[in-house]
Each structure stands twice: as C-alpha cells, then as structure tokens.
Amino acid sequence: MSNIAEGSCNCGHIKFQIDVVPKDVYVCHCSICRKSTGSGGIAVTVVDNDKFSWLAGQNAIKTWYKPGHDWETSFCQYCGSPLPGKNDQASTYIPVSLFDSGHENLRLKKHIFVDSKASWEELP
C-alpha cells in the first residue's frame, strides 16, 4: 500500500495509513457519536476498507459494540483517543483529527444526523 495519509492516536501508540487522498469530511451529530466523544459530534472521513491499514499498536485497540445496533466505536486503551472503525462491511470511518499527514485537502461536505444534535449546539 502506498502511503498517502498517516494518522495516530494522541499518545502515538496506535498508527494507521490510508491509500487514498482524503477529501470529504462529515460531522456526525448522532447521540452515539456525541456520547462516545463527549462533544457535539465527530468529524470523520470515510474510505473503502481495502484503502485502510493499521501500522502499529493494534493490540492497544479496544472496541465497544452498542447492543442492539450495527455500530461499534474503537479507542486507544492508553490515551482514550477515538479511532477509525467500521459501520459496515465496505467502509471505514476515520476521525479526521487523527491525521498527522495527508489531510491538506479535507473539506467539510456535510453535517449528518442534525436532528439528533445537542440542544445547545448551533450549526451554520
């Protein structure tokens, strides 16, 4: 896989790369993303699974599956950073704040699940 973009968790223990130039950013405001990040939502980009690979630290990844839902969230067991994950069999979502390189072309495309946004949050 050619190294197009790389990212890591806050402590640097977990590293990944993608073999595609990330462009579109989606900010998810669903209650699951809000609670898993402790914020108004999470900004992610989405890539095909075959374009994503872990470089280091896979043994430090912890994953939580929401009961009764087809959803998972992963985080670093050392620093708690939210990590890339899968919502389906075809694609991986990546929190864009994890990118260390290759993120220069990222642009906000859409806010999603805005009907679930926090009552205090004002969107443009």
PDB file of C-alpha atoms in Angstrom:
ATOM      1  CA  MET A   1       0.000   0.000   0.000  1.00  0.00           C
ATOM      2  CA  SER A   2       1.425   3.399  -0.903  1.00  0.00           C
ATOM      3  CA  ASN A   3       1.482   5.842   1.955  1.00  0.00           C
ATOM      4  CA  ILE A   4      -0.947   8.651   1.082  1.00  0.00           C
ATOM      5  CA  ALA A   5      -2.038   9.746   4.561  1.00  0.00           C
ATOM      6  CA  GLU A   6      -0.995   8.693   8.049  1.00  0.00           C
ATOM      7  CA  GLY A   7      -2.550   9.172  11.428  1.00  0.00           C
ATOM      8  CA  SER A   8      -2.156   8.248  15.069  1.00  0.00           C
ATOM      9  CA  CYS A   9      -3.839   8.426  18.439  1.00  0.00           C
ATOM     10  CA  ASN A  10      -2.976  11.147  20.961  1.00  0.00           C
ATOM     11  CA  CYS A  11      -0.208   9.142  22.657  1.00  0.00           C
ATOM     12  CA  GLY A  12       1.171   7.844  19.339  1.00  0.00           C
ATOM     13  CA  HIS A  13       0.880   4.185  20.307  1.00  0.00           C
ATOM     14  CA  ILE A  14      -1.607   3.388  17.520  1.00  0.00           C
ATOM     15  CA  LYS A  15      -0.795   4.331  13.920  1.00  0.00           C
ATOM     16  CA  PHE A  16      -2.597   3.826  10.613  1.00  0.00           C
ATOM     17  CA  GLN A  17      -2.394   4.801   6.963  1.00  0.00           C
ATOM     18  CA  ILE A  18      -4.770   5.125   4.046  1.00  0.00           C
ATOM     19  CA  ASP A  19      -4.049   4.633   0.370  1.00  0.00           C
ATOM     20  CA  VAL A  20      -6.314   7.398  -0.894  1.00  0.00           C
ATOM     21  CA  VAL A  21      -6.310  11.178  -0.586  1.00  0.00           C
ATOM     22  CA  PRO A  22      -8.999  12.038   1.971  1.00  0.00           C
ATOM     23  CA  LYS A  23     -11.281  14.882   0.850  1.00  0.00           C
ATOM     24  CA  ASP A  24     -14.785  14.863   2.294  1.00  0.00           C
ATOM     25  CA  VAL A  25     -15.488  15.481   5.966  1.00  0.00           C
ATOM     26  CA  TYR A  26     -18.790  14.567   7.563  1.00  0.00           C
ATOM     27  CA  VAL A  27     -19.628  15.812  11.038  1.00  0.00           C
ATOM     28  CA  CYS A  28     -21.892  13.313  12.762  1.00  0.00           C
ATOM     29  CA  HIS A  29     -24.192  14.653  15.474  1.00  0.00           C
ATOM     30  CA  CYS A  30     -25.947  11.383  16.403  1.00  0.00           C
ATOM     31  CA  SER A  31     -26.296  10.605  20.104  1.00  0.00           C
ATOM     32  CA  ILE A  32     -23.851   7.691  19.852  1.00  0.00           C
ATOM     33  CA  CYS A  33     -21.067   9.874  18.403  1.00  0.00           C
ATOM     34  CA  ARG A  34     -21.807  12.675  20.863  1.00  0.00           C
ATOM     35  CA  LYS A  35     -21.581  10.348  23.846  1.00  0.00           C
ATOM     36  CA  SER A  36     -18.524   8.450  22.607  1.00  0.00           C
ATOM     37  CA  THR A  37     -16.571  11.695  22.101  1.00  0.00           C
ATOM     38  CA  GLY A  38     -18.028  13.833  24.882  1.00  0.00           C
ATOM     39  CA  SER A  39     -18.656  16.612  22.364  1.00  0.00           C
ATOM     40  CA  GLY A  40     -21.246  17.894  19.913  1.00  0.00           C
ATOM     41  CA  GLY A  41     -20.209  15.316  17.344  1.00  0.00           C
ATOM     42  CA  ILE A  42     -17.256  13.917  15.483  1.00  0.00           C
ATOM     43  CA  ALA A  43     -15.690  14.950  12.172  1.00  0.00           C
ATOM     44  CA  VAL A  44     -14.860  11.901  10.053  1.00  0.00           C
ATOM     45  CA  THR A  45     -13.879  10.921   6.549  1.00  0.00           C
ATOM     46  CA  VAL A  46     -14.843   7.584   5.024  1.00  0.00           C
ATOM     47  CA  VAL A  47     -12.638   5.265   2.952  1.00  0.00           C
ATOM     48  CA  ASP A  48     -13.046   1.807   1.449  1.00  0.00           C
ATOM     49  CA  ASN A  49     -11.777  -0.924   3.775  1.00  0.00           C
ATOM     50  CA  ASP A  50      -9.103  -2.015   1.284  1.00  0.00           C
ATOM     51  CA  LYS A  51      -7.585   1.501   1.395  1.00  0.00           C
ATOM     52  CA  PHE A  52      -7.061   1.403   5.182  1.00  0.00           C
ATOM     53  CA  SER A  53      -4.371  -0.394   7.187  1.00  0.00           C
ATOM     54  CA  TRP A  54      -3.028  -0.365  10.731  1.00  0.00           C
ATOM     55  CA  LEU A  55       0.710   0.338  11.066  1.00  0.00           C
ATOM     56  CA  ALA A  56       1.246  -0.115  14.805  1.00  0.00           C
ATOM     57  CA  GLY A  57      -0.494  -0.646  18.110  1.00  0.00           C
ATOM     58  CA  GLN A  58      -3.386  -2.893  17.108  1.00  0.00           C
ATOM     59  CA  ASN A  59      -3.015  -4.694  20.443  1.00  0.00           C
ATOM     60  CA  ALA A  60      -3.951  -1.424  22.208  1.00  0.00           C
ATOM     61  CA  ILE A  61      -7.278  -1.037  20.383  1.00  0.00           C
ATOM     62  CA  LYS A  62     -10.385  -1.533  22.483  1.00  0.00           C
ATOM     63  CA  THR A  63     -13.770  -1.754  20.769  1.00  0.00           C
ATOM     64  CA  TRP A  64     -17.259  -1.263  22.159  1.00  0.00           C
ATOM     65  CA  TYR A  65     -20.340  -2.550  20.359  1.00  0.00           C
ATOM     66  CA  LYS A  66     -23.653  -0.837  21.064  1.00  0.00           C
ATOM     67  CA  PRO A  67     -26.154  -3.566  21.998  1.00  0.00           C
ATOM     68  CA  GLY A  68     -28.995  -3.899  19.512  1.00  0.00           C
ATOM     69  CA  HIS A  69     -27.269  -1.739  16.890  1.00  0.00           C
ATOM     70  CA  ASP A  70     -24.976  -2.386  13.947  1.00  0.00           C
ATOM     71  CA  TRP A  71     -22.415   0.040  15.339  1.00  0.00           C
ATOM     72  CA  GLU A  72     -19.029  -0.018  17.018  1.00  0.00           C
ATOM     73  CA  THR A  73     -16.561   2.502  18.372  1.00  0.00           C
ATOM     74  CA  SER A  74     -12.877   1.896  18.997  1.00  0.00           C
ATOM     75  CA  PHE A  75     -10.431   3.775  21.186  1.00  0.00           C
ATOM     76  CA  CYS A  76      -6.833   3.595  22.388  1.00  0.00           C
ATOM     77  CA  GLN A  77      -6.573   1.792  25.715  1.00  0.00           C
ATOM     78  CA  TYR A  78      -3.765   4.148  26.787  1.00  0.00           C
ATOM     79  CA  CYS A  79      -4.940   7.652  25.843  1.00  0.00           C
ATOM     80  CA  GLY A  80      -8.634   7.094  25.018  1.00  0.00           C
ATOM     81  CA  SER A  81      -8.452   8.694  21.564  1.00  0.00           C
ATOM     82  CA  PRO A  82     -11.363   7.693  19.325  1.00  0.00           C
ATOM     83  CA  LEU A  83     -10.055   5.520  16.494  1.00  0.00           C
ATOM     84  CA  PRO A  84     -11.104   4.516  12.990  1.00  0.00           C
ATOM     85  CA  GLY A  85     -13.903   1.982  12.908  1.00  0.00           C
ATOM     86  CA  LYS A  86     -16.382   0.185  10.692  1.00  0.00           C
ATOM     87  CA  ASN A  87     -20.098   0.747  10.430  1.00  0.00           C
ATOM     88  CA  ASP A  88     -20.488  -1.704   7.551  1.00  0.00           C
ATOM     89  CA  GLN A  89     -18.556  -4.326   5.602  1.00  0.00           C
ATOM     90  CA  ALA A  90     -17.375  -1.930   2.877  1.00  0.00           C
ATOM     91  CA  SER A  91     -16.018   1.190   4.556  1.00  0.00           C
ATOM     92  CA  THR A  92     -14.020   2.575   7.454  1.00  0.00           C
ATOM     93  CA  TYR A  93     -14.692   5.925   9.111  1.00  0.00           C
ATOM     94  CA  ILE A  94     -11.681   7.878  10.344  1.00  0.00           C
ATOM     95  CA  PRO A  95     -11.827  10.758  12.838  1.00  0.00           C
ATOM     96  CA  VAL A  96     -10.063  13.484  10.853  1.00  0.00           C
ATOM     97  CA  SER A  97      -8.330  14.937  13.910  1.00  0.00           C
ATOM     98  CA  LEU A  98      -6.152  11.798  13.976  1.00  0.00           C
ATOM     99  CA  PHE A  99      -4.372  12.603  10.698  1.00  0.00           C
ATOM    100  CA  ASP A 100      -0.711  13.571  11.020  1.00  0.00           C
ATOM    101  CA  SER A 101      -0.116  13.932   7.271  1.00  0.00           C
ATOM    102  CA  GLY A 102      -2.027  13.875   4.010  1.00  0.00           C
ATOM    103  CA  HIS A 103      -5.001  15.836   5.318  1.00  0.00           C
ATOM    104  CA  GLU A 104      -4.426  19.089   3.439  1.00  0.00           C
ATOM    105  CA  ASN A 105      -7.363  18.581   1.034  1.00  0.00           C
ATOM    106  CA  LEU A 106     -10.004  17.834   3.671  1.00  0.00           C
ATOM    107  CA  ARG A 107     -13.130  19.983   3.382  1.00  0.00           C
ATOM    108  CA  LEU A 108     -16.434  19.880   5.225  1.00  0.00           C
ATOM    109  CA  LYS A 109     -19.025  18.265   2.985  1.00  0.00           C
ATOM    110  CA  LYS A 110     -21.997  17.770   5.283  1.00  0.00           C
ATOM    111  CA  HIS A 111     -23.311  17.704   8.832  1.00  0.00           C
ATOM    112  CA  ILE A 112     -25.211  14.455   9.374  1.00  0.00           C
ATOM    113  CA  PHE A 113     -27.829  13.355  11.909  1.00  0.00           C
ATOM    114  CA  VAL A 114     -28.505  17.001  12.710  1.00  0.00           C
ATOM    115  CA  ASP A 115     -31.953  16.091  14.063  1.00  0.00           C
ATOM    116  CA  SER A 116     -30.070  14.364  16.901  1.00  0.00           C
ATOM    117  CA  LYS A 117     -27.710  17.252  17.652  1.00  0.00           C
ATOM    118  CA  ALA A 118     -27.327  18.528  21.200  1.00  0.00           C
ATOM    119  CA  SER A 119     -29.844  21.211  22.147  1.00  0.00           C
ATOM    120  CA  TRP A 120     -27.038  23.651  22.974  1.00  0.00           C
ATOM    121  CA  GLU A 121     -25.292  23.244  19.636  1.00  0.00           C
ATOM    122  CA  GLU A 122     -25.812  25.835  16.905  1.00  0.00           C
ATOM    123  CA  LEU A 123     -24.870  24.851  13.369  1.00  0.00           C
ATOM    124  CA  PRO A 124     -24.128  27.220  10.486  1.00  0.00           C
TER     125      PRO A 124
END
